Coordinates of C-alpha atoms in Angstrom, one line a residue:
X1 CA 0.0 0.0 0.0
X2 CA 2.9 2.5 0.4
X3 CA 5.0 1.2 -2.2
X4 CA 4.7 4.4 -5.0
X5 CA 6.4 3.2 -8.1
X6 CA 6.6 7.3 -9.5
X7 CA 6.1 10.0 -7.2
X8 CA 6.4 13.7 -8.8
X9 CA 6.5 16.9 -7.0
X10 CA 5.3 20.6 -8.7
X11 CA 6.1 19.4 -11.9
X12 CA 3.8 21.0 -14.8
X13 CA 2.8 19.8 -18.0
X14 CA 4.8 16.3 -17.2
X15 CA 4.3 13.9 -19.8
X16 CA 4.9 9.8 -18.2
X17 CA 4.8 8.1 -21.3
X18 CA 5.5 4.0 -22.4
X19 CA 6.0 3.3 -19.0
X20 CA 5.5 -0.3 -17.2
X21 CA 4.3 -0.5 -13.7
X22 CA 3.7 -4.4 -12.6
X23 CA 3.3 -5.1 -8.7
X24 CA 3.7 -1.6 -6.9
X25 CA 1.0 0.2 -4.2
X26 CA 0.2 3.4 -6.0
X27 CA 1.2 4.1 -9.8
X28 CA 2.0 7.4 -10.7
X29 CA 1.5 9.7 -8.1
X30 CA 0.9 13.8 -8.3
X31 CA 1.7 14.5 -4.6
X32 CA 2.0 18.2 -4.2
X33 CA 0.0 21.6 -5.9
X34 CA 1.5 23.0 -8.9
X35 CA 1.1 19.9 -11.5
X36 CA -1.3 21.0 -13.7
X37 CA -1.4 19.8 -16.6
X38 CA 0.1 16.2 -16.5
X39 CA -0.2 14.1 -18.8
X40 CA -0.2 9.4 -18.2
X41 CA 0.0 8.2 -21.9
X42 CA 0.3 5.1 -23.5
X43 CA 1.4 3.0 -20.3
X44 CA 0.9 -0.5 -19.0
X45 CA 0.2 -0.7 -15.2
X46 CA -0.9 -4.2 -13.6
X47 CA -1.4 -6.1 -10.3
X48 CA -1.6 -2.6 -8.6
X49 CA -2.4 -2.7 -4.5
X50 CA -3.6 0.4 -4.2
X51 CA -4.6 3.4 -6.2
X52 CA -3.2 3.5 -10.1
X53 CA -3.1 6.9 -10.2
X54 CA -3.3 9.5 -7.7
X55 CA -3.9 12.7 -7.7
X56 CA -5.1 14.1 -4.4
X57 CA -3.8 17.8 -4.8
X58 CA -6.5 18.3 -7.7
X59 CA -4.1 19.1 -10.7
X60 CA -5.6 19.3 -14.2
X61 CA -4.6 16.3 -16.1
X62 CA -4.8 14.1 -19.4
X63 CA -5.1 10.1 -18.9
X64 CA -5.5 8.7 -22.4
X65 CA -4.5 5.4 -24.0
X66 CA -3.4 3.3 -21.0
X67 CA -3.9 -0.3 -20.3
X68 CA -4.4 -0.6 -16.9
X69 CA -4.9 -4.1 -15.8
X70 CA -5.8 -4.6 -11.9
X71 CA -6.2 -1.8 -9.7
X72 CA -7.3 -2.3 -5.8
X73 CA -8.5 1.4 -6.7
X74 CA -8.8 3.1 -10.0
X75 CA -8.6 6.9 -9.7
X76 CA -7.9 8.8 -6.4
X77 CA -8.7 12.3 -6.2
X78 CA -9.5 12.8 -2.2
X79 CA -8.2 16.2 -1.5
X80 CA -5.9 16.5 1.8
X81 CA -7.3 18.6 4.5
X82 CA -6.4 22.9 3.3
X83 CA -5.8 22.0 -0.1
X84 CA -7.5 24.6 -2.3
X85 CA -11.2 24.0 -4.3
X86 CA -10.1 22.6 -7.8
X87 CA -13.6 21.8 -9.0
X88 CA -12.9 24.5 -11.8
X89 CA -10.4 22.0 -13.0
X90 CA -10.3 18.6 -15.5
X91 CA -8.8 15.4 -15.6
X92 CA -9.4 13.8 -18.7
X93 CA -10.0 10.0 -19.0
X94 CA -10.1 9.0 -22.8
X95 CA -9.2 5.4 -24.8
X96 CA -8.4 3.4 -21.7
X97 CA -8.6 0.5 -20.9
X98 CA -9.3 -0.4 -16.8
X99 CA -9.9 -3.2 -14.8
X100 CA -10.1 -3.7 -11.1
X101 CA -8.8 -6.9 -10.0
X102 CA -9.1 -8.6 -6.1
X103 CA -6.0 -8.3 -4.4
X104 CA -4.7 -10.5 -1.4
X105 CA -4.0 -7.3 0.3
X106 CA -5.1 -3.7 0.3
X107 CA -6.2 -0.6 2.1
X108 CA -8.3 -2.7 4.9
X109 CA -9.6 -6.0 3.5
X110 CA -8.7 -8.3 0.3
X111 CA -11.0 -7.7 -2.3
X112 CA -10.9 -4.8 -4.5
X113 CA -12.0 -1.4 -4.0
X114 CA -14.0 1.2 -6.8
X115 CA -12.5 2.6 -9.9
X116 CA -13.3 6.4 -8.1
X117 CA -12.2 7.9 -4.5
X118 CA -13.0 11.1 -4.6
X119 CA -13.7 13.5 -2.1
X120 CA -17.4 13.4 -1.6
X121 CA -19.4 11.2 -3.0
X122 CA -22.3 13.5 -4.3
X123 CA -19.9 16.0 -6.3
X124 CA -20.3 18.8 -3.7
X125 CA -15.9 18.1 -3.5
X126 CA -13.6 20.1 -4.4
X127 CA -11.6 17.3 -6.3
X128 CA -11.5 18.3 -10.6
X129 CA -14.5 17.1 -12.4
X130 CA -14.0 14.3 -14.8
X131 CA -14.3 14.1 -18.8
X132 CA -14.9 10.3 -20.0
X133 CA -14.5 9.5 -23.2
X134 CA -14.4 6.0 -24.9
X135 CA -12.7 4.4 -22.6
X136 CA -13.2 0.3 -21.6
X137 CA -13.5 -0.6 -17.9
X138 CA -14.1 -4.0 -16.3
X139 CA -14.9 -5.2 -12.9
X140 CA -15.2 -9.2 -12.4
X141 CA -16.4 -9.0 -8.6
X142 CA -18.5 -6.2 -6.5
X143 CA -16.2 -3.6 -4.6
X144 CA -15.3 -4.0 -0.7
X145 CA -13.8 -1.4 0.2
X146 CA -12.5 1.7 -0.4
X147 CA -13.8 4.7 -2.7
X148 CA -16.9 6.2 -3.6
X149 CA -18.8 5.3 -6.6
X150 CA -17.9 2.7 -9.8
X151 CA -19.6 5.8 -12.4
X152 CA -18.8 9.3 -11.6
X153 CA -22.9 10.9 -10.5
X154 CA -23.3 13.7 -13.5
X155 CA -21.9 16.4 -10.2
X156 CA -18.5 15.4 -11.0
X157 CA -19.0 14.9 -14.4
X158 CA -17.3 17.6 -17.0
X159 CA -18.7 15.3 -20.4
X160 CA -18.8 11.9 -20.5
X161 CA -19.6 9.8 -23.8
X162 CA -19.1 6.3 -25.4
X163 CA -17.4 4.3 -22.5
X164 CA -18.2 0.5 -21.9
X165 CA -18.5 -1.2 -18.4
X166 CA -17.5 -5.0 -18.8
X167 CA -19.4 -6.4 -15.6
X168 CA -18.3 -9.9 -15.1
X169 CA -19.9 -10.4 -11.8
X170 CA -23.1 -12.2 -11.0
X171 CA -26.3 -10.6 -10.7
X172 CA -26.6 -7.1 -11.5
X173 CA -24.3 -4.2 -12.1
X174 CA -24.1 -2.6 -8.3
X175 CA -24.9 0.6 -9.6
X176 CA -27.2 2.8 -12.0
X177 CA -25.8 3.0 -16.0
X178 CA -25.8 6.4 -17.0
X179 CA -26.6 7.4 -20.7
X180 CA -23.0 8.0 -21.5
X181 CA -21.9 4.1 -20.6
X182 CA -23.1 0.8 -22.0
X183 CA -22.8 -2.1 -19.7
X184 CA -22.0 -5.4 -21.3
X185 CA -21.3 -9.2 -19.8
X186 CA -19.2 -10.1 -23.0
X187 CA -15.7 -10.4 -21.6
X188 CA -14.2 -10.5 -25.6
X189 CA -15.0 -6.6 -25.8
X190 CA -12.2 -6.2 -23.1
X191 CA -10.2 -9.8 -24.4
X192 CA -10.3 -7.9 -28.3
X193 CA -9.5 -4.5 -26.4
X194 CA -6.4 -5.7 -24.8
X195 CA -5.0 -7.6 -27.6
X196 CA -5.6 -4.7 -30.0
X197 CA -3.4 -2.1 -27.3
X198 CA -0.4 -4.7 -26.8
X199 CA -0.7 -4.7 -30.9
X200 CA -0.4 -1.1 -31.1
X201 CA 2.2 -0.7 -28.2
X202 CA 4.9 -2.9 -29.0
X203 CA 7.6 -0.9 -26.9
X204 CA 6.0 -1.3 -24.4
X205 CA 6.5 -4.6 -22.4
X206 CA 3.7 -6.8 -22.1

């Protein structure tokens, strides 16, 4: 949970790029104010304990193109006590693909947490609103622990269109489908995904 495989301090407009992340806590990790405009491109992350990215000082940022393949947490955006309202601000999700996966250990409990920790859970935060954009996610077993919602409620949402939730669990989805996301049980959406990325990344190892 404390392992952070890339930790960056006040560093604007960083680009982390073809990167691979296997068996770390937190992935990349935006741990002080004056970030804004990051960019995660074009990475593999997998078999992640904790959160895969984190961005709890609320810089702007661009996520786009990443295969990330078992998070205990997906996104975390849970402000720190006196940092300033960023809900002006956007972090942009678009052409990713992102699974949660059960780890042996996390936060509190095995199990896997939510793809979202934010700081409220009915957008009245002051975490950045969120743009979603055809990206893939997946979830095999309900959440049990740790964050606040699977889909962003429309408070924290900036636009949101053409994303898929692959819901491999029994019974139904835990939540309510917004307009903006089609839930599907056909694991080959994410299988076809996945071998399409790897295709088209072949720097990047596997």
């Amino acid at each position: 949970h404390d392992a952070y495989s890339m930790v960056l301090y006040s560093s604007p407009g960083t680009v982390i790029e073809g990167v691979r992340i296997h068996n770390y806590g937190d992935g990349p990790n935006f741990n002080n104010a004056g970030s804004d405009g990051w960019t995660v491109r074009g990475n593999h992350l997998s078999y992640m304990h904790d959160d895969c990215i984190s961005n709890d000082f609320g810089n702007s940022g661009l996520v786009e193109d990443n295969l990330v393949d078992g998070c205990y947490v997906g996104y975390s955006s849970r402000a720190y006590s006196g940092v300033a309202d960023n809900s002006s601000k956007v972090v942009t999700f678009r052409n990713n693909l992102w699974r949660l996966q059960d780890m042996p250990t996390g936060y509190s409990s095995p199990g896997h947490g939510r793809f979202w920790k934010m700081n409220s859970s009915d957008g009245s935060g002051t975490d950045p609103r969120l743009a979603l954009h055809n990206n893939i996610f997946r979830m095999d077993t309900p959440a049990n622990c740790c964050g606040n919602f699977l889909i962003p409620p429309a408070a924290y949402l900036a636009s949101c269109s053409n994303n898929i939730m692959v819901w491999l669990g029994s019974g139904d989805f835990p939540e309510p489908i917004p307009s903006c996301f089609t839930l599907t049980r056909d694991k080959s959406v994410w299988d076809n995904a996945v071998a399409d990325w790897l295709r088209r990344h072949p720097n990047v190892p596997p």
